[in-house]
Coordinates of C-alpha atoms in Angstrom, one line a residue:
M1 CA 91.3 -43.3 53.6
P2 CA 88.4 -44.0 51.8
R3 CA 87.3 -46.3 48.8
I4 CA 88.8 -44.7 45.9
G5 CA 86.4 -44.5 42.3
V6 CA 86.6 -42.9 39.4
M7 CA 83.7 -42.4 37.0
F8 CA 83.1 -43.1 33.6
D9 CA 81.7 -39.6 31.7
C10 CA 78.4 -39.9 29.6
N11 CA 80.6 -37.1 27.2
R12 CA 83.2 -40.5 26.2
A13 CA 82.0 -43.3 23.5
P14 CA 81.3 -46.6 24.9
E15 CA 83.6 -48.3 23.1
E16 CA 85.5 -46.8 25.5
L17 CA 84.7 -48.3 28.7
P18 CA 85.6 -51.2 28.3
E19 CA 89.5 -50.7 28.0
F20 CA 88.9 -47.7 30.5
A21 CA 88.0 -49.8 33.5
A22 CA 90.5 -52.5 32.9
A23 CA 93.7 -50.1 33.3
L24 CA 91.4 -48.7 36.4
E25 CA 91.0 -51.9 37.9
A26 CA 95.4 -52.1 36.4
A27 CA 96.3 -49.0 38.2
G28 CA 94.1 -49.8 42.1
A29 CA 91.0 -48.3 41.9
D30 CA 88.2 -49.9 44.0
D31 CA 85.4 -48.3 42.1
L32 CA 84.8 -47.6 38.7
W33 CA 80.9 -45.6 38.5
V34 CA 78.5 -45.0 35.2
V35 CA 76.3 -43.0 34.3
E36 CA 72.1 -43.2 33.1
D37 CA 71.4 -39.6 31.7
L38 CA 68.7 -39.1 28.5
G39 CA 70.1 -39.0 25.6
W40 CA 74.0 -40.9 27.3
N41 CA 74.7 -44.4 28.0
G42 CA 71.8 -46.4 29.5
G43 CA 73.2 -47.4 32.5
V44 CA 72.4 -50.9 33.4
S45 CA 74.6 -51.8 29.8
A46 CA 76.7 -49.5 30.8
A47 CA 78.2 -51.5 34.1
A48 CA 77.4 -55.1 32.2
L49 CA 80.6 -53.9 30.5
A50 CA 82.5 -52.5 32.6
L51 CA 81.8 -55.9 34.7
A52 CA 82.8 -58.3 31.8
A53 CA 85.6 -56.0 31.4
T54 CA 87.6 -56.8 34.8
T55 CA 87.4 -58.9 37.7
R56 CA 87.7 -57.0 41.1
L57 CA 86.2 -53.8 40.5
R58 CA 83.2 -52.8 41.8
V59 CA 81.0 -51.4 39.6
G60 CA 78.1 -48.5 40.5
I61 CA 75.3 -47.1 38.7
G62 CA 75.5 -43.4 38.7
I63 CA 71.8 -42.9 38.7
A64 CA 69.0 -44.7 37.6
P65 CA 66.0 -42.5 37.4
A66 CA 63.1 -43.7 39.3
P67 CA 60.6 -42.6 36.6
F68 CA 62.3 -44.1 33.8
R69 CA 63.0 -47.8 36.0
S70 CA 60.0 -49.6 36.6
P71 CA 61.4 -51.2 39.7
A72 CA 60.2 -54.7 39.0
V73 CA 62.8 -54.1 35.6
Y74 CA 65.7 -52.6 37.6
A75 CA 65.6 -54.8 39.9
M76 CA 65.5 -57.9 37.2
E77 CA 68.1 -56.5 35.9
I78 CA 70.5 -55.7 39.0
A79 CA 70.0 -59.5 39.6
T80 CA 71.6 -60.3 36.5
L81 CA 74.3 -58.5 37.2
A82 CA 74.7 -59.4 40.9
R83 CA 74.5 -63.1 39.9
I84 CA 77.1 -62.5 37.5
H85 CA 79.2 -60.8 39.4
P86 CA 78.7 -61.1 42.9
G87 CA 79.7 -58.3 45.7
R88 CA 80.6 -56.0 42.8
V89 CA 77.7 -54.3 41.8
V90 CA 76.1 -50.7 43.8
A91 CA 72.2 -50.3 42.1
G92 CA 72.5 -46.4 42.5
I93 CA 68.9 -44.1 41.8
G94 CA 67.4 -41.1 42.4
H95 CA 64.3 -38.7 41.5
G96 CA 65.5 -38.1 37.9
V97 CA 66.5 -34.7 36.1
G98 CA 62.5 -33.5 36.2
D99 CA 62.1 -31.7 33.1
W100 CA 63.7 -35.1 31.2
M101 CA 61.6 -36.7 33.0
R102 CA 58.6 -34.0 31.8
R103 CA 60.5 -34.9 28.2
I104 CA 59.3 -39.3 28.1
G105 CA 55.8 -38.5 29.9
N106 CA 57.0 -40.1 33.0
A107 CA 57.1 -37.0 35.9
P108 CA 55.7 -39.0 38.5
K109 CA 53.2 -36.7 40.9
S110 CA 55.0 -37.2 44.2
P111 CA 58.8 -37.9 43.5
L112 CA 59.5 -38.6 47.1
S113 CA 56.8 -41.6 46.7
L114 CA 58.5 -42.9 44.0
L115 CA 61.6 -43.0 45.1
E116 CA 60.9 -44.3 48.3
E117 CA 58.3 -47.1 47.1
S118 CA 60.6 -48.2 44.4
I119 CA 64.1 -48.6 46.5
V120 CA 62.0 -50.9 49.2
A121 CA 59.9 -52.9 46.4
I122 CA 63.3 -53.5 44.5
R123 CA 65.3 -54.8 47.6
D124 CA 62.7 -57.2 48.3
L125 CA 62.5 -58.4 44.8
L126 CA 66.2 -59.1 45.2
N127 CA 66.4 -60.6 48.7
G128 CA 63.8 -63.3 46.6
E129 CA 60.2 -62.2 48.3
T130 CA 56.6 -62.6 45.8
V131 CA 55.8 -58.4 46.4
S132 CA 52.9 -56.5 46.2
V133 CA 52.3 -52.9 46.2
D134 CA 49.9 -50.7 45.9
G135 CA 51.6 -47.2 47.2
R136 CA 51.2 -43.6 45.7
E137 CA 53.2 -44.0 42.2
V138 CA 54.0 -47.8 42.8
F139 CA 52.0 -50.6 42.0
L140 CA 53.1 -54.5 41.5
E141 CA 51.0 -57.6 41.7
D142 CA 52.4 -60.9 42.9
I143 CA 56.7 -60.5 41.4
K144 CA 58.8 -62.4 41.8
L145 CA 62.5 -63.2 40.9
V146 CA 63.2 -66.3 39.3
H147 CA 66.6 -65.7 40.1
P148 CA 67.5 -63.7 42.6
P149 CA 70.8 -62.9 43.6
S150 CA 73.0 -65.0 46.3
V151 CA 74.8 -61.4 47.3
V152 CA 72.1 -58.4 47.8
P153 CA 74.0 -55.7 46.3
P154 CA 73.9 -52.4 47.9
I155 CA 70.9 -49.9 47.1
V156 CA 72.1 -46.3 47.2
T157 CA 70.3 -43.5 46.1
G158 CA 71.5 -40.0 44.1
V159 CA 70.0 -37.0 45.8
V160 CA 70.3 -33.2 47.2
K161 CA 67.7 -31.8 49.2
P162 CA 67.3 -32.5 52.8
K163 CA 63.7 -34.5 52.5
S164 CA 65.3 -36.9 50.1
L165 CA 68.6 -37.2 52.2
E166 CA 66.6 -38.0 54.5
L167 CA 65.1 -40.5 52.3
S168 CA 67.4 -41.8 51.4
G169 CA 68.3 -42.5 55.5
R170 CA 64.9 -44.2 55.7
V171 CA 64.8 -46.9 53.5
A172 CA 68.6 -46.4 51.1
D173 CA 71.5 -48.6 52.3
G174 CA 73.8 -45.5 51.2
T175 CA 73.5 -41.9 49.4
I176 CA 75.6 -40.1 46.4
L177 CA 76.4 -36.7 47.1
V178 CA 76.7 -34.3 44.9
E179 CA 80.2 -33.1 43.5
G180 CA 81.2 -29.9 44.6
L181 CA 80.2 -30.3 48.4
Q182 CA 82.3 -28.5 51.2
P183 CA 83.3 -31.1 54.2
A184 CA 80.9 -28.7 56.0
Q185 CA 77.8 -29.2 53.8
I186 CA 79.1 -33.4 53.4
A187 CA 78.5 -33.1 57.4
E188 CA 75.0 -31.1 56.9
S189 CA 73.9 -33.4 54.2
I190 CA 75.0 -36.6 56.2
G191 CA 72.9 -34.7 59.2
H192 CA 69.6 -34.6 57.4
I193 CA 71.0 -38.7 55.9
R194 CA 70.6 -39.9 59.8
R195 CA 68.0 -38.1 60.8
G196 CA 66.1 -40.7 58.3
G197 CA 67.8 -43.0 60.2
A198 CA 70.1 -44.1 59.1
G199 CA 73.0 -45.8 61.0
E200 CA 77.1 -45.9 60.6
D201 CA 77.0 -48.9 58.1
H202 CA 75.3 -46.8 55.5
E203 CA 77.7 -45.8 53.1
I204 CA 78.7 -41.9 52.0
I205 CA 79.3 -41.9 48.5
T206 CA 81.0 -38.2 47.1
F207 CA 82.2 -37.3 44.2
A208 CA 85.2 -35.0 43.7
F209 CA 86.1 -32.6 40.5
L210 CA 89.5 -34.0 39.4
H211 CA 92.1 -32.4 36.8
V212 CA 95.5 -32.6 37.2
E213 CA 97.3 -29.6 36.2
D214 CA 100.6 -28.6 37.7
D215 CA 101.3 -24.7 36.6
P216 CA 99.3 -23.0 38.7
E217 CA 97.6 -20.3 37.1
R218 CA 96.2 -22.6 34.7
A219 CA 94.9 -24.4 37.8
A220 CA 93.4 -21.2 38.2
A221 CA 91.7 -20.2 35.3
I222 CA 90.7 -24.1 34.8
R223 CA 88.7 -23.7 37.9
G224 CA 87.3 -20.3 37.2
T225 CA 85.6 -21.5 34.1
A226 CA 84.9 -25.2 34.4
L227 CA 83.1 -25.0 37.8
T228 CA 81.2 -22.3 36.3
G229 CA 77.9 -24.4 36.4
Q230 CA 78.4 -26.5 39.6
A231 CA 78.6 -23.1 41.8
G232 CA 75.4 -22.5 39.9
F233 CA 73.9 -25.6 40.3
L234 CA 75.1 -25.4 44.2
G235 CA 73.9 -21.6 44.4
V236 CA 77.9 -20.1 45.9
P237 CA 80.4 -19.1 44.4
V238 CA 83.3 -20.7 41.9
D239 CA 85.7 -20.3 44.4
E240 CA 83.9 -22.1 47.2
V241 CA 83.4 -25.1 45.0
F242 CA 85.2 -28.0 46.1
G243 CA 87.6 -29.9 43.3
L244 CA 90.6 -31.6 42.8
I245 CA 92.3 -29.0 40.6
G246 CA 96.3 -28.7 40.8
P247 CA 98.7 -31.1 41.2
A248 CA 98.8 -35.1 41.6
S249 CA 100.6 -34.7 44.9
D250 CA 97.7 -32.6 46.0
V251 CA 94.9 -35.3 46.0
P252 CA 95.7 -37.7 48.5
A253 CA 95.4 -34.3 51.0
G254 CA 92.1 -33.2 49.4
V255 CA 91.0 -36.5 49.4
R256 CA 91.7 -36.3 53.0
V257 CA 89.6 -33.5 53.1
L258 CA 86.3 -35.2 52.2
A259 CA 87.2 -38.2 54.3
D260 CA 87.7 -36.2 57.4
G261 CA 83.9 -34.7 56.3
G262 CA 83.1 -38.1 56.7
A263 CA 82.6 -39.6 52.9
D264 CA 82.9 -43.2 52.8
T265 CA 83.6 -43.2 49.1
V266 CA 85.3 -41.0 47.6
I267 CA 84.9 -40.8 43.4
L268 CA 87.7 -38.9 41.4
R269 CA 85.3 -36.8 38.1
P270 CA 88.6 -35.8 35.8
F271 CA 87.6 -33.5 32.9
G272 CA 89.0 -32.1 30.3
D273 CA 91.7 -34.3 28.2
D274 CA 92.8 -37.1 29.0
H275 CA 90.7 -38.2 31.3
L276 CA 92.0 -41.6 32.1
G277 CA 95.4 -40.5 32.4
Q278 CA 94.6 -37.9 35.4
A279 CA 92.7 -40.5 37.1
V280 CA 95.8 -42.9 36.9
A281 CA 98.2 -40.1 37.9
A282 CA 95.6 -39.7 40.9
L283 CA 95.7 -43.1 42.2
K284 CA 99.9 -43.3 41.3
A285 CA 99.8 -40.5 44.1
L286 CA 97.4 -42.2 46.1
G287 CA 99.5 -44.8 46.4
R288 CA 97.6 -47.5 44.8

């Protein structure tokens, strides 16, 4: 069985996060993932709240946009969390939504170069090295963390397209795959990651929509409406969007499908009412 986590939706008020995190830890979750989207909660501050409210839960930032986070600043933030909570932090980073980055004046000329140069610089800084970079997108001159972490957190990307997946396999410790992928699509993404050079220790993290509903007709109706946006994003019919929508008792089989497709970690993304109740019901069905 893969690691099992739950996403704290960015539409939830941040003051709900500490109690949500503590309840998930008590219910047996392995991970909690927070979101950094423009205008919503800050990812690092949200992670800090969740870490402070728990003692065991691994907390992932999914994901910080590279154009929004200077590698020096992001390394400083991650190092602070990792020193206080060693072994419990995952540093997610990605391209960011192009239009959002444009709206804050941070659109890079080369998103691929920015992401790769940022990841390499962040890892070197977290390892305590003095870093100088004169890259296509990143410039750092003799930067060194005064307080690097003793346990360096994994750096994972949240990316979609083939070149970005290959980049992740080349320089990252893991890859977050977008919600709704079928096992064959997961396997295809992993193929790109492996072509980038990733080994078996490269963590494959996939998010999965979750909605616990015992009534089959209601579950079908919910699927037909709630997943239309993701179907458009993925370019597939809505009935081809993978989701754990139905009785909680069906969740273990769905998680096994994702694991058989290559997922090392499955992050449940509840939607609708009572996110916590749905997550706890799914965790109970999974034997947590």
